[in-house]
Short mmCIF file of C-alpha atoms and ligand atoms in Angstrom, two decimals:
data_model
loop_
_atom_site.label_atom_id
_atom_site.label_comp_id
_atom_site.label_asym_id
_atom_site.label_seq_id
_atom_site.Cartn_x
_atom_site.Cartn_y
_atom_site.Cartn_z
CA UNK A 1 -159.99 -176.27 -121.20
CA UNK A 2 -162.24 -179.70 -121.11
CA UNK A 3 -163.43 -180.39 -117.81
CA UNK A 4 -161.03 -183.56 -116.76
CA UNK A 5 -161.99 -186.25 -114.18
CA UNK A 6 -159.29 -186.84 -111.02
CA UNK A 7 -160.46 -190.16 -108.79
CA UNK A 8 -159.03 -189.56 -105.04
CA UNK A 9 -157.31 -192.43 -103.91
CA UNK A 10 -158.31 -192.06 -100.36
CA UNK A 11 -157.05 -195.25 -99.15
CA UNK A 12 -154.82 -196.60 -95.97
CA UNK A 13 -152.84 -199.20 -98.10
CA UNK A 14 -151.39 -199.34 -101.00
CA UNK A 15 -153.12 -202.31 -102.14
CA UNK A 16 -156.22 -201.21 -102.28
CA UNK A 17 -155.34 -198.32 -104.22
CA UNK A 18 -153.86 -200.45 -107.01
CA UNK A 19 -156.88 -202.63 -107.39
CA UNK A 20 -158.60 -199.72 -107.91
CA UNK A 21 -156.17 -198.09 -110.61
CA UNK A 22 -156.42 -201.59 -112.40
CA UNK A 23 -160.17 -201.75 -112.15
CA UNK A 24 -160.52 -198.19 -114.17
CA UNK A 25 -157.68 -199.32 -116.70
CA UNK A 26 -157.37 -196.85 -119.60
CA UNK A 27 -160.51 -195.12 -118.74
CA UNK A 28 -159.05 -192.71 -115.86
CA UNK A 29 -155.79 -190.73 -116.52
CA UNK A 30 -155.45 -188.54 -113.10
CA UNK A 31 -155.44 -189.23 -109.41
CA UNK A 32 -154.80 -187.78 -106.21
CA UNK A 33 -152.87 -188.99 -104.01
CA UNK A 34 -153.48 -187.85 -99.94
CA UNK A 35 -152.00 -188.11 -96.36
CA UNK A 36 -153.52 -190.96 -95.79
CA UNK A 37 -152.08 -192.82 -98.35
CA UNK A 38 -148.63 -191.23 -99.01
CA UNK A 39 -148.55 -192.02 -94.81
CA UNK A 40 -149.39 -195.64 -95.51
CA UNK A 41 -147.24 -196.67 -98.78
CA UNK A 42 -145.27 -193.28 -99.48
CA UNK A 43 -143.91 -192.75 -102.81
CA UNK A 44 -144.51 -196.24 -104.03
CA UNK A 45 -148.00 -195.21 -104.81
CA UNK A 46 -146.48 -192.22 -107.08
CA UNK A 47 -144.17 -194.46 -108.49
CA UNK A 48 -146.78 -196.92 -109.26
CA UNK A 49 -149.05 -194.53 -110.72
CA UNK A 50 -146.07 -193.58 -112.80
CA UNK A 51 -145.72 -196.40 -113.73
CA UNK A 52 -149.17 -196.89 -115.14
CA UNK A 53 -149.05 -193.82 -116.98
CA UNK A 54 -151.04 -191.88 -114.64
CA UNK A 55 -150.89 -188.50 -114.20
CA UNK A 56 -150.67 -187.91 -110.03
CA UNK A 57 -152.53 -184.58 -108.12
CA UNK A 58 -150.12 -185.14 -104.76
CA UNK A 59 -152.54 -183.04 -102.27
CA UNK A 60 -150.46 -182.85 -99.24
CA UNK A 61 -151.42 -179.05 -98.73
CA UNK A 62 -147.54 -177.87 -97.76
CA UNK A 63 -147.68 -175.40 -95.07
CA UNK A 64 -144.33 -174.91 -93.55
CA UNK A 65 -141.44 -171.94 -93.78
CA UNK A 66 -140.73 -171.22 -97.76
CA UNK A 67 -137.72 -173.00 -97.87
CA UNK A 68 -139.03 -176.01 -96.50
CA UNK A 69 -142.02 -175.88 -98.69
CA UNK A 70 -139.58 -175.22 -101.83
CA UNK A 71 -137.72 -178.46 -100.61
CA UNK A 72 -140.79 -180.44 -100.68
CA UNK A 73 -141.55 -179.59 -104.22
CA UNK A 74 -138.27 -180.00 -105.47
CA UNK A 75 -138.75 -183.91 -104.27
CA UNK A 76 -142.10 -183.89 -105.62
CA UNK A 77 -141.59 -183.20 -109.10
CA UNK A 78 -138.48 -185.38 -109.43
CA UNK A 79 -140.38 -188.10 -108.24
CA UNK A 80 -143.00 -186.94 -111.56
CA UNK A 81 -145.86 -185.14 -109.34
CA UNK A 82 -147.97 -183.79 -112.25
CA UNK A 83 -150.42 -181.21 -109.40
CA UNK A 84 -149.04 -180.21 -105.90
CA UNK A 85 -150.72 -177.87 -103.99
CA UNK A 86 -149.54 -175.54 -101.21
CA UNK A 87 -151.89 -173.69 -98.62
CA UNK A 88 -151.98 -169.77 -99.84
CA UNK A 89 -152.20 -169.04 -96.27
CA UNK A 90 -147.94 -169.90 -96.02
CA UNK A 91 -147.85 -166.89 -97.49
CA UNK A 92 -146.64 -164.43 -100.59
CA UNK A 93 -143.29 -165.24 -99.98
CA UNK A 94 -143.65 -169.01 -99.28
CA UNK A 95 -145.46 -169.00 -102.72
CA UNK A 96 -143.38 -167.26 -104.58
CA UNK A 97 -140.27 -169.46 -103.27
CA UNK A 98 -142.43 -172.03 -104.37
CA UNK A 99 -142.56 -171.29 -107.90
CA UNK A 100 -139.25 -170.30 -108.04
CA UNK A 101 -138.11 -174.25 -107.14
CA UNK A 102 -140.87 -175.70 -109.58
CA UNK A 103 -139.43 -173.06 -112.44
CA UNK A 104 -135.91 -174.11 -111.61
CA UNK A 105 -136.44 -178.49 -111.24
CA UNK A 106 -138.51 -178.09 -114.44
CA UNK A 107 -135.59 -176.51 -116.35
CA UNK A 108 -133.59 -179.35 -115.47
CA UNK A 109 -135.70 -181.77 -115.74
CA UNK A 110 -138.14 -180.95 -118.49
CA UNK A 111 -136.93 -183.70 -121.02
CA UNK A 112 -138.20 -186.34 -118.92
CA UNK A 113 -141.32 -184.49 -117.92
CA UNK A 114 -143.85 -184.87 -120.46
CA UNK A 115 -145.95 -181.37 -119.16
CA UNK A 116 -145.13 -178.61 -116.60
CA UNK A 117 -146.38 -179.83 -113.05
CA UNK A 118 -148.97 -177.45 -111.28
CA UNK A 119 -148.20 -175.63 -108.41
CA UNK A 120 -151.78 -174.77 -106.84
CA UNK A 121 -153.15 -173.34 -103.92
CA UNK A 122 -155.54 -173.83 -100.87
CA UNK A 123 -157.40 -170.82 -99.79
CA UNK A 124 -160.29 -171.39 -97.13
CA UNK A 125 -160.35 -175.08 -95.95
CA UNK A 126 -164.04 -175.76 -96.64
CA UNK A 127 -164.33 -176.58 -93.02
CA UNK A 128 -163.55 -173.52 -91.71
CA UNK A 129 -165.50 -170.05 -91.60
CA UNK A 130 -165.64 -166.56 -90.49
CA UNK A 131 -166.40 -167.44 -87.00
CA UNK A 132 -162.99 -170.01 -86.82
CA UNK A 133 -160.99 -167.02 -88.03
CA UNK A 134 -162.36 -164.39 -85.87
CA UNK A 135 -161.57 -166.79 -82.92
CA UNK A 136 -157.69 -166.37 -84.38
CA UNK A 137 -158.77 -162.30 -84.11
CA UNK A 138 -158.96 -162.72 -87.90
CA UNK A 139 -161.39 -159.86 -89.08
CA UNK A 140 -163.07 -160.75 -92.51
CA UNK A 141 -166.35 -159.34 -94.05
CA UNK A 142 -167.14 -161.93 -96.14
CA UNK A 143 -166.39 -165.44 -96.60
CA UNK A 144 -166.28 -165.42 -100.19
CA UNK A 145 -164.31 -161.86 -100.54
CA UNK A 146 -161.80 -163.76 -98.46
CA UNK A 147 -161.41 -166.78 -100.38
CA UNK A 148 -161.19 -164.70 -103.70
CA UNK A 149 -158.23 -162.71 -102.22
CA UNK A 150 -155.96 -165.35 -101.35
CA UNK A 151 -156.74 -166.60 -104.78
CA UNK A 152 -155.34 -163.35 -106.23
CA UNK A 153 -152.79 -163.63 -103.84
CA UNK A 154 -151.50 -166.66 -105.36
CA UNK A 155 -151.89 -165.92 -108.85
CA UNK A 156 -149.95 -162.58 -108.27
CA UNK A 157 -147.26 -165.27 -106.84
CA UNK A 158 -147.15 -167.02 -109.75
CA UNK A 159 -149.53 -170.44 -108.44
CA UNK A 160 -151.69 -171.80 -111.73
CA UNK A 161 -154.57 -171.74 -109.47
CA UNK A 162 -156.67 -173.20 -106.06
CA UNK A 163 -158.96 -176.26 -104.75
CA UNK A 164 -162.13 -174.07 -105.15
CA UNK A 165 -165.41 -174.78 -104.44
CA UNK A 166 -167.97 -175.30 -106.91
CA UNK A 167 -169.88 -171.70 -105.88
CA UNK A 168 -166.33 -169.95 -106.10
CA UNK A 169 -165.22 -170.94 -109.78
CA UNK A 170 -166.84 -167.93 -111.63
CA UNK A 171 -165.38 -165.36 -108.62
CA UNK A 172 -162.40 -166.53 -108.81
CA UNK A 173 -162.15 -166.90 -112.85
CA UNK A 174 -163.27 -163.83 -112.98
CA UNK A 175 -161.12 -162.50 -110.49
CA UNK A 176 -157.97 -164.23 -112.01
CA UNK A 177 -158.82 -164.96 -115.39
CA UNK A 178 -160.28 -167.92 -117.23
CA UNK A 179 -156.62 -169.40 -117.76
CA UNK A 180 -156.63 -170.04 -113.49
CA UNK A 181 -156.79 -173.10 -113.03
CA UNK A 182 -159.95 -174.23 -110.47
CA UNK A 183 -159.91 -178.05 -109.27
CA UNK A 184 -163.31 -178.88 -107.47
CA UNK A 185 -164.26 -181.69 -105.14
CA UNK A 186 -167.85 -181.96 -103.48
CA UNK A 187 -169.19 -183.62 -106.68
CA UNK A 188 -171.98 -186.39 -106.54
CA UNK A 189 -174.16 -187.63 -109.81
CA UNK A 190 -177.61 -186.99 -109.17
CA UNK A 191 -178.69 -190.54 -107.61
CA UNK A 192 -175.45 -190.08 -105.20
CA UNK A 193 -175.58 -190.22 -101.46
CA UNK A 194 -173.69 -187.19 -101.01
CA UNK A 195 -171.69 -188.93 -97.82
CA UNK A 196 -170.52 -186.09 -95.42
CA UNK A 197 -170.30 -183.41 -98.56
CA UNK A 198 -172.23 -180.09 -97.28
CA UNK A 199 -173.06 -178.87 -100.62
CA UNK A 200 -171.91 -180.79 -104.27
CA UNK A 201 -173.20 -180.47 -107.54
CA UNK A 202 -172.91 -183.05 -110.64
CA UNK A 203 -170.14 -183.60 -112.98
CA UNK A 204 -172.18 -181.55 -115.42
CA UNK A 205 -172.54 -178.60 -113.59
CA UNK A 206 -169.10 -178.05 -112.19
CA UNK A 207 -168.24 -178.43 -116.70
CA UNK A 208 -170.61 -175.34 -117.27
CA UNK A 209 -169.15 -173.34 -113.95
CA UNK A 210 -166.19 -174.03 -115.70
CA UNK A 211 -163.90 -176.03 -113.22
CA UNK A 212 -161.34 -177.24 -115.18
CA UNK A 213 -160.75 -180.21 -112.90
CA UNK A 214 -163.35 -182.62 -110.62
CA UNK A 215 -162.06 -184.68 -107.58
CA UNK A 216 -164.20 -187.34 -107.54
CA UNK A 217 -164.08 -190.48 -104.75
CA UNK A 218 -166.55 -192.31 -103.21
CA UNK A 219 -169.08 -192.41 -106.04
CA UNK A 220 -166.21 -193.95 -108.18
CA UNK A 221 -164.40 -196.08 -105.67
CA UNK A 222 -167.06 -196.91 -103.47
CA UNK A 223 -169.46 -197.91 -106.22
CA UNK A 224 -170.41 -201.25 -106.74
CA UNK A 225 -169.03 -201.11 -110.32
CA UNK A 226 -166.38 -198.65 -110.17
CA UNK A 227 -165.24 -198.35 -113.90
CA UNK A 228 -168.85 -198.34 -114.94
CA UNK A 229 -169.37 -194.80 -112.23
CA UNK A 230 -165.78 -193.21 -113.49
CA UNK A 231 -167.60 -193.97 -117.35
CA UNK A 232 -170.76 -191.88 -116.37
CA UNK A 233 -168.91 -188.93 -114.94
CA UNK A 234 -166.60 -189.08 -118.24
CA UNK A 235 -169.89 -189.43 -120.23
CA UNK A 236 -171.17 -186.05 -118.62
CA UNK A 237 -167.68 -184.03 -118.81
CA UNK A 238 -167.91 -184.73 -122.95
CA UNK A 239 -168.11 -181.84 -125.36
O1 C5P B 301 -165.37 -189.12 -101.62
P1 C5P B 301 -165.47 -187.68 -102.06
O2 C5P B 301 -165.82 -187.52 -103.53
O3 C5P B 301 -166.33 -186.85 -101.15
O4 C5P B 301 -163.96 -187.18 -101.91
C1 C5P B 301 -163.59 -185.89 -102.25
C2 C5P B 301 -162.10 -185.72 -102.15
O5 C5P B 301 -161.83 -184.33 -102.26
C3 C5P B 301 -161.48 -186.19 -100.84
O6 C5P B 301 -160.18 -186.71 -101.13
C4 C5P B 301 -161.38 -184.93 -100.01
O7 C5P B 301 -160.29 -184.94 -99.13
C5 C5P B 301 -161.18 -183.87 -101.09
N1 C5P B 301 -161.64 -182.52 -100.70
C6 C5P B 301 -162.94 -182.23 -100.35
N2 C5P B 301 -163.30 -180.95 -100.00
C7 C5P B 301 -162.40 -179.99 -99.98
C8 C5P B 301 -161.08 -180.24 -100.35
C9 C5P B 301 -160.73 -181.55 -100.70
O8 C5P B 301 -163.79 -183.11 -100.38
N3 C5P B 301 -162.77 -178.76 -99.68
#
């Protein structure tokens, strides 16, 4: 699968976000949509998006009892959320209920849906670690081992695949097969400042890890020319 480009709207009001949906025009087809957002202008930015012809990655990382988590998703996709994602850590069965609702809502809905949404998952917040989960008297040898289990976890429960790190792609495609979907943030171009990102590596080299999606924001949305920063990224994503 090509390597495709999602800008994070990470704004507090809707307004700002649609400037900057206007700005990149035709040149950006997905973006994700957070809590700080959908808490600011709730599902007038999806439906504004929609209206645009965007594709929207809603990444409100559900975490609840699975059927309140199937609820959620059921609104989602009816209001057209192309990517949800879910944290793996809800659970096998919260997962699985999960699916379940996206397989049903699609079946009714899938003549005004142009694709299947994604259901993905959230394995290891990035700001976590072994010593946060021992301090839960959560035993793990490794970090990594961990991460690549919950990602088997949820492709056993049917997900299409997880938020993954750059450095966990070929585990976990290897782990789950290449058809798992990985979507990676932490990405800078080289002349980037790389903000409060521990560890990010260029458009390029997530493409040959083999991510199949980038979450890019600041170095799109808080460049000085915005459409001409989303361009460059596209430019290094190309076959
Ligand atoms: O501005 P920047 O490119 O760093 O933004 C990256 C986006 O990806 C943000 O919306 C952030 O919440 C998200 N993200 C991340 N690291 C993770 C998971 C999500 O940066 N581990």
């Amino acid at each position: 699968m090509k390597t495709k480009l999602i800008v994070a709207l990470d704004y507090n009001n809707l307004n700002d976000a649609k400037s900057m949906i206007d700005i990149l025009s035709d040149s950006v087809e997905y973006y994700k949509v957070g809590l700080e957002l959908f808490l600011s202008s709730g599902f007038a930015s999806i439906d504004y998006l929609k209206s645009k012809d965007k594709k929207v990655f809603l990444d409100l990382k559900f975490h609840d009892i699975p059927n309140t988590v199937a609820g959620a998703i059921a609104v989602s996709i009816r209001a057209g959320v192309d990517i949800f994602n879910l944290h793996t850590q809800g659970g096998v069965e919260m997962m699985c209920e999960a699916k379940r609702v996206l397989d049903d809502e699609y079946s009714k809905l899938s003549s005004s849906l142009q694709t299947k949404p994604l259901l993905i998952g959230v394995t290891l917040l990035t700001s976590l670690n072994k010593k946060y989960l021992q301090d839960f008297s959560i035993s793990i040898s490794d970090e990594a081992k961990y991460v690549s289990d919950l990602a088997y976890k949820a492709k056993l429960s049917g997900l299409d695949g997880v938020v993954s790190s750059a450095s966990e792609v070929r585990t976990i495609k290897e782990r789950c097969g290449t058809d798992f979907i990985t979507i990676t943030p932490g990405i800078r171009m080289l002349d980037d400042n790389v903000d409060d990102q521990k560890r990010v590596v260029t458009p390029a080299d997530a493409k040959s890890i083999g991510s199949d999606y980038i979450v890019v924001g600041r170095p799109v949305t808080s460049a000085n020319d915005p459409l001409n920063a989303a361009t460059n990224i596209l430019e290094e994503l190309k076959d």
